[in-house]
Amino acid sequence: QVQLQESGPGLVKPSETLSLTCTVSGGSIRDYYWTWIRQPPGKGLEWIGYIYYSGNSNYNPSLKSRVTISVDTSKNQFSLKVSSATAADTAVYYCARHSAYSQGAFDYWGQGTLVTVSS
Amino acid sequence: DIQMTQSPSTLSPSVGDRVTITCRASQSISSWLAWYQQRPGKAPKLLIYKASSLESGVPSRFSGSGSGTEFTLTISSLQPDDFATYYCQQYSSYSPLTFGGGTKVEIK
């Protein structure tokens, strides 16, 4: 059974870089596309971007200038960095796997981690 | 961006009721649509992909239909476990992938 687990600081200061890692267990990171999604408190879902094990990636244009997603196949992990963080980046951040049957849908999700941007 | 609009934003049915949620896309997305269920404090769960294909392990009371710009998620007989928020998501365009605003199904 595939499991995803987000990790990283729960508090980030404004203007600093938000950094999270997603560890994949129960399967190889090489077999699928992997994505980051966030959800501000009480609001809806926003797709941030995806990555493939080869390093091929695609980002939401609204965040592209501040976002980097990378992959470490040796650790079965992928990571997210959001630079110049502001209060608007406060959200629960989820990592997820793109479905094998329909690549744009997400069939496995991490439990989510709340990141608060505040001084 | 392809905008996804869900209606209604809130529903208050009773257990056993048939529930229908609508999702409209701002342009044609063929059948590239997924539905998710999110319970409070939990990650979303995939219910339906490609508009009408039931994800493995999802109860058969959930069904999806539609193509082009108009889609529906139907729960044939609402169970207590089904009180949650439901989101649609298009994947016709990856620039960017977008979600609807959500429909909260709350206890009457």
mmCIF file of C-alpha atoms in Angstrom:
data_model
loop_
_atom_site.group_PDB
_atom_site.id
_atom_site.type_symbol
_atom_site.label_atom_id
_atom_site.label_comp_id
_atom_site.label_asym_id
_atom_site.label_seq_id
_atom_site.Cartn_x
_atom_site.Cartn_y
_atom_site.Cartn_z
ATOM 1 C CA GLN A 1 0.000 0.000 0.000
ATOM 2 C CA VAL A 2 1.458 3.317 -1.097
ATOM 3 C CA GLN A 3 1.868 5.913 1.639
ATOM 4 C CA LEU A 4 2.939 9.539 1.406
ATOM 5 C CA GLN A 5 4.158 11.637 4.332
ATOM 6 C CA GLU A 6 4.852 15.370 4.313
ATOM 7 C CA SER A 7 7.501 16.842 6.587
ATOM 8 C CA GLY A 8 8.959 20.271 7.249
ATOM 9 C CA PRO A 9 8.664 23.360 9.450
ATOM 10 C CA GLY A 10 5.187 24.345 10.544
ATOM 11 C CA LEU A 11 6.137 27.997 10.935
ATOM 12 C CA VAL A 12 7.931 30.162 8.381
ATOM 13 C CA LYS A 13 8.768 33.847 8.661
ATOM 14 C CA PRO A 14 7.559 36.258 5.978
ATOM 15 C CA SER A 15 10.031 36.701 3.084
ATOM 16 C CA GLU A 16 11.731 33.380 3.919
ATOM 17 C CA THR A 17 11.545 30.138 1.924
ATOM 18 C CA LEU A 18 8.933 27.514 2.749
ATOM 19 C CA SER A 19 10.416 24.020 2.349
ATOM 20 C CA LEU A 20 8.618 20.677 2.538
ATOM 21 C CA THR A 21 9.508 17.082 1.703
ATOM 22 C CA CYS A 22 7.224 14.197 0.786
ATOM 23 C CA THR A 23 8.468 10.683 1.507
ATOM 24 C CA VAL A 24 6.924 7.884 -0.540
ATOM 25 C CA SER A 25 6.754 4.367 0.861
ATOM 26 C CA GLY A 26 5.263 1.154 -0.504
ATOM 27 C CA GLY A 27 6.302 1.833 -4.078
ATOM 28 C CA SER A 28 8.944 3.397 -6.285
ATOM 29 C CA ILE A 29 8.904 7.111 -6.986
ATOM 30 C CA ARG A 30 10.080 6.279 -10.531
ATOM 31 C CA ASP A 31 6.737 4.831 -11.609
ATOM 32 C CA TYR A 32 4.460 7.858 -11.361
ATOM 33 C CA TYR A 33 4.113 11.626 -11.490
ATOM 34 C CA TRP A 34 3.985 13.392 -8.109
ATOM 35 C CA THR A 35 2.291 16.633 -7.162
ATOM 36 C CA TRP A 36 1.912 19.314 -4.494
ATOM 37 C CA ILE A 37 -1.475 20.834 -3.636
ATOM 38 C CA ARG A 38 -2.349 23.355 -0.935
ATOM 39 C CA GLN A 39 -5.485 24.428 0.895
ATOM 40 C CA PRO A 40 -5.682 27.696 2.865
ATOM 41 C CA PRO A 41 -7.646 27.338 6.121
ATOM 42 C CA GLY A 42 -11.370 27.096 5.360
ATOM 43 C CA LYS A 43 -10.847 27.418 1.599
ATOM 44 C CA GLY A 44 -10.556 25.273 -1.513
ATOM 45 C CA LEU A 45 -7.752 23.339 -3.186
ATOM 46 C CA GLU A 46 -4.968 24.869 -5.278
ATOM 47 C CA TRP A 47 -2.602 22.805 -7.434
ATOM 48 C CA ILE A 48 1.017 23.949 -7.088
ATOM 49 C CA GLY A 49 2.936 21.724 -9.495
ATOM 50 C CA TYR A 50 4.128 18.233 -10.392
ATOM 51 C CA ILE A 51 7.376 16.387 -11.017
ATOM 52 C CA TYR A 52 8.473 13.115 -12.627
ATOM 53 C CA TYR A 53 11.492 11.088 -11.490
ATOM 54 C CA SER A 54 13.398 12.326 -14.548
ATOM 55 C CA GLY A 55 13.061 15.877 -13.246
ATOM 56 C CA ASN A 56 10.390 16.884 -15.764
ATOM 57 C CA SER A 57 8.160 19.352 -13.923
ATOM 58 C CA ASN A 58 5.259 21.733 -14.463
ATOM 59 C CA TYR A 59 4.057 24.527 -12.205
ATOM 60 C CA ASN A 60 0.942 26.603 -11.685
ATOM 61 C CA PRO A 61 1.631 29.839 -13.593
ATOM 62 C CA SER A 62 0.347 31.869 -10.631
ATOM 63 C CA LEU A 63 3.175 30.476 -8.457
ATOM 64 C CA LYS A 64 5.816 29.590 -11.037
ATOM 65 C CA SER A 65 8.180 32.460 -10.228
ATOM 66 C CA ARG A 66 8.453 31.367 -6.573
ATOM 67 C CA VAL A 67 8.121 27.570 -6.688
ATOM 68 C CA THR A 68 10.667 24.797 -7.195
ATOM 69 C CA ILE A 69 9.823 21.097 -7.025
ATOM 70 C CA SER A 70 12.667 18.573 -7.006
ATOM 71 C CA VAL A 71 13.020 14.806 -6.691
ATOM 72 C CA ASP A 72 15.525 12.537 -4.920
ATOM 73 C CA THR A 73 15.078 9.013 -6.273
ATOM 74 C CA SER A 74 17.695 7.576 -3.892
ATOM 75 C CA LYS A 75 15.527 8.563 -0.933
ATOM 76 C CA ASN A 76 12.143 8.055 -2.670
ATOM 77 C CA GLN A 77 11.320 11.683 -1.873
ATOM 78 C CA PHE A 78 10.249 14.818 -3.636
ATOM 79 C CA SER A 79 10.361 18.341 -2.277
ATOM 80 C CA LEU A 80 8.728 21.749 -2.539
ATOM 81 C CA LYS A 81 10.249 25.172 -2.070
ATOM 82 C CA VAL A 82 8.228 28.386 -2.109
ATOM 83 C CA SER A 83 10.380 31.495 -1.907
ATOM 84 C CA SER A 84 9.480 34.946 -0.551
ATOM 85 C CA ALA A 85 6.678 33.505 1.578
ATOM 86 C CA THR A 86 3.806 35.735 2.671
ATOM 87 C CA ALA A 87 0.737 35.225 4.850
ATOM 88 C CA ALA A 88 -1.125 34.212 1.681
ATOM 89 C CA ASP A 89 1.019 31.049 1.571
ATOM 90 C CA THR A 90 -0.399 29.878 4.909
ATOM 91 C CA ALA A 91 -2.141 26.599 4.107
ATOM 92 C CA VAL A 92 -2.290 22.872 4.587
ATOM 93 C CA TYR A 93 0.143 21.433 2.043
ATOM 94 C CA TYR A 94 -0.557 18.011 0.549
ATOM 95 C CA CYS A 95 1.638 15.792 -1.580
ATOM 96 C CA ALA A 96 -0.159 13.375 -3.876
ATOM 97 C CA ARG A 97 0.392 10.760 -6.569
ATOM 98 C CA HIS A 98 -0.972 11.052 -10.089
ATOM 99 C CA SER A 99 -3.265 8.142 -10.886
ATOM 100 C CA ALA A 100 -2.006 5.265 -13.014
ATOM 101 C CA TYR A 101 -5.400 5.039 -14.752
ATOM 102 C CA SER A 102 -5.916 8.713 -15.463
ATOM 103 C CA GLN A 103 -2.772 10.787 -14.994
ATOM 104 C CA GLY A 104 -4.380 14.096 -14.156
ATOM 105 C CA ALA A 105 -6.282 12.736 -11.159
ATOM 106 C CA PHE A 106 -4.693 12.103 -7.756
ATOM 107 C CA ASP A 107 -5.229 8.681 -6.198
ATOM 108 C CA TYR A 108 -2.985 8.725 -3.124
ATOM 109 C CA TRP A 109 -2.505 11.694 -0.803
ATOM 110 C CA GLY A 110 -0.413 12.489 2.238
ATOM 111 C CA GLN A 111 -2.220 13.492 5.407
ATOM 112 C CA GLY A 112 -1.251 17.125 4.886
ATOM 113 C CA THR A 113 0.866 19.501 6.932
ATOM 114 C CA LEU A 114 -0.108 22.983 8.081
ATOM 115 C CA VAL A 115 2.409 25.693 7.315
ATOM 116 C CA THR A 116 1.848 29.093 8.875
ATOM 117 C CA VAL A 117 3.702 32.148 7.557
ATOM 118 C CA SER A 118 4.033 34.608 10.404
ATOM 119 C CA SER A 119 6.681 36.582 12.256
ATOM 120 C CA ASP B 1 -7.143 29.030 -16.731
ATOM 121 C CA ILE B 2 -10.140 26.711 -16.969
ATOM 122 C CA GLN B 3 -12.605 27.792 -14.270
ATOM 123 C CA MET B 4 -14.619 25.110 -12.506
ATOM 124 C CA THR B 5 -17.907 26.162 -10.896
ATOM 125 C CA GLN B 6 -19.755 23.868 -8.506
ATOM 126 C CA SER B 7 -23.358 24.133 -7.381
ATOM 127 C CA PRO B 8 -24.801 24.250 -4.903
ATOM 128 C CA SER B 9 -22.160 25.394 -2.444
ATOM 129 C CA THR B 10 -24.022 23.740 0.428
ATOM 130 C CA LEU B 11 -26.563 20.916 0.647
ATOM 131 C CA SER B 12 -28.562 19.740 3.665
ATOM 132 C CA PRO B 13 -30.084 16.356 2.730
ATOM 133 C CA SER B 14 -31.209 13.536 4.949
ATOM 134 C CA VAL B 15 -29.790 10.019 5.195
ATOM 135 C CA GLY B 16 -31.217 7.947 2.345
ATOM 136 C CA ASP B 17 -31.721 10.935 0.032
ATOM 137 C CA ARG B 18 -30.469 11.003 -3.557
ATOM 138 C CA VAL B 19 -27.909 13.803 -3.866
ATOM 139 C CA THR B 20 -26.714 15.480 -7.059
ATOM 140 C CA ILE B 21 -23.822 17.953 -7.303
ATOM 141 C CA THR B 22 -23.089 19.861 -10.500
ATOM 142 C CA CYS B 23 -19.747 21.040 -11.852
ATOM 143 C CA ARG B 24 -19.418 23.318 -14.868
ATOM 144 C CA ALA B 25 -16.228 24.051 -16.781
ATOM 145 C CA SER B 26 -15.546 27.398 -18.452
ATOM 146 C CA GLN B 27 -14.595 25.533 -21.649
ATOM 147 C CA SER B 28 -14.853 21.991 -22.912
ATOM 148 C CA ILE B 29 -12.729 19.496 -20.984
ATOM 149 C CA SER B 30 -14.025 16.362 -22.766
ATOM 150 C CA SER B 31 -14.230 13.757 -19.955
ATOM 151 C CA TRP B 32 -11.089 14.847 -18.104
ATOM 152 C CA LEU B 33 -12.779 15.343 -14.764
ATOM 153 C CA ALA B 34 -12.295 13.899 -11.285
ATOM 154 C CA TRP B 35 -14.393 14.058 -8.120
ATOM 155 C CA TYR B 36 -13.024 14.002 -4.564
ATOM 156 C CA GLN B 37 -14.530 13.689 -1.101
ATOM 157 C CA GLN B 38 -12.909 15.531 1.796
ATOM 158 C CA ARG B 39 -13.880 14.951 5.399
ATOM 159 C CA PRO B 40 -12.923 17.597 8.008
ATOM 160 C CA GLY B 41 -9.230 17.505 8.867
ATOM 161 C CA LYS B 42 -8.501 14.839 6.260
ATOM 162 C CA ALA B 43 -6.946 14.714 2.820
ATOM 163 C CA PRO B 44 -9.235 14.525 -0.213
ATOM 164 C CA LYS B 45 -10.113 11.055 -1.467
ATOM 165 C CA LEU B 46 -10.507 10.237 -5.147
ATOM 166 C CA LEU B 47 -14.025 8.971 -5.946
ATOM 167 C CA ILE B 48 -14.410 9.269 -9.724
ATOM 168 C CA TYR B 49 -11.972 9.815 -12.595
ATOM 169 C CA LYS B 50 -12.496 10.412 -16.288
ATOM 170 C CA ALA B 51 -15.956 11.780 -15.442
ATOM 171 C CA SER B 52 -17.632 8.425 -14.793
ATOM 172 C CA SER B 53 -15.054 5.793 -13.787
ATOM 173 C CA LEU B 54 -15.365 4.661 -10.184
ATOM 174 C CA GLU B 55 -12.091 4.512 -8.274
ATOM 175 C CA SER B 56 -11.319 1.100 -6.782
ATOM 176 C CA GLY B 57 -12.845 0.614 -3.332
ATOM 177 C CA VAL B 58 -15.385 3.432 -3.667
ATOM 178 C CA PRO B 59 -18.979 2.382 -2.926
ATOM 179 C CA SER B 60 -21.227 1.950 -5.948
ATOM 180 C CA ARG B 61 -23.737 4.500 -4.600
ATOM 181 C CA PHE B 62 -21.350 7.124 -6.024
ATOM 182 C CA SER B 63 -21.576 7.777 -9.756
ATOM 183 C CA GLY B 64 -20.420 10.453 -12.154
ATOM 184 C CA SER B 65 -21.683 11.585 -15.530
ATOM 185 C CA GLY B 66 -21.245 14.306 -18.119
ATOM 186 C CA SER B 67 -18.836 15.491 -20.763
ATOM 187 C CA GLY B 68 -17.794 18.747 -22.359
ATOM 188 C CA THR B 69 -18.652 21.467 -19.856
ATOM 189 C CA GLU B 70 -21.301 19.989 -17.559
ATOM 190 C CA PHE B 71 -20.817 17.178 -15.070
ATOM 191 C CA THR B 72 -22.658 15.650 -12.142
ATOM 192 C CA LEU B 73 -21.761 13.593 -9.106
ATOM 193 C CA THR B 74 -24.666 11.542 -7.750
ATOM 194 C CA ILE B 75 -24.943 9.741 -4.435
ATOM 195 C CA SER B 76 -27.857 7.353 -4.871
ATOM 196 C CA SER B 77 -28.691 6.925 -1.180
ATOM 197 C CA LEU B 78 -26.838 9.190 1.238
ATOM 198 C CA GLN B 79 -25.119 7.440 4.143
ATOM 199 C CA PRO B 80 -23.874 9.024 7.404
ATOM 200 C CA ASP B 81 -20.266 8.638 6.189
ATOM 201 C CA ASP B 82 -21.033 10.776 3.136
ATOM 202 C CA PHE B 83 -21.398 14.064 5.000
ATOM 203 C CA ALA B 84 -18.303 15.854 3.694
ATOM 204 C CA THR B 85 -17.157 18.418 1.135
ATOM 205 C CA TYR B 86 -16.934 17.367 -2.504
ATOM 206 C CA TYR B 87 -14.624 18.874 -5.114
ATOM 207 C CA CYS B 88 -14.431 18.497 -8.871
ATOM 208 C CA GLN B 89 -11.110 18.889 -10.707
ATOM 209 C CA GLN B 90 -10.336 19.247 -14.397
ATOM 210 C CA TYR B 91 -7.254 17.788 -16.026
ATOM 211 C CA SER B 92 -7.832 18.717 -19.639
ATOM 212 C CA SER B 93 -5.323 21.536 -19.214
ATOM 213 C CA TYR B 94 -2.268 21.347 -16.984
ATOM 214 C CA SER B 95 -1.733 25.099 -17.118
ATOM 215 C CA PRO B 96 -2.932 24.923 -14.459
ATOM 216 C CA LEU B 97 -4.887 21.952 -13.102
ATOM 217 C CA THR B 98 -7.911 23.475 -11.376
ATOM 218 C CA PHE B 99 -10.507 22.542 -8.782
ATOM 219 C CA GLY B 100 -14.060 23.660 -8.207
ATOM 220 C CA GLY B 101 -14.879 25.657 -5.096
ATOM 221 C CA GLY B 102 -16.434 22.703 -3.281
ATOM 222 C CA THR B 103 -19.900 21.560 -2.212
ATOM 223 C CA LYS B 104 -20.459 20.940 1.465
ATOM 224 C CA VAL B 105 -22.974 18.197 2.239
ATOM 225 C CA GLU B 106 -24.039 18.820 5.796
ATOM 226 C CA ILE B 107 -26.421 17.084 8.146
ATOM 227 C CA LYS B 108 -29.960 18.460 8.042
#
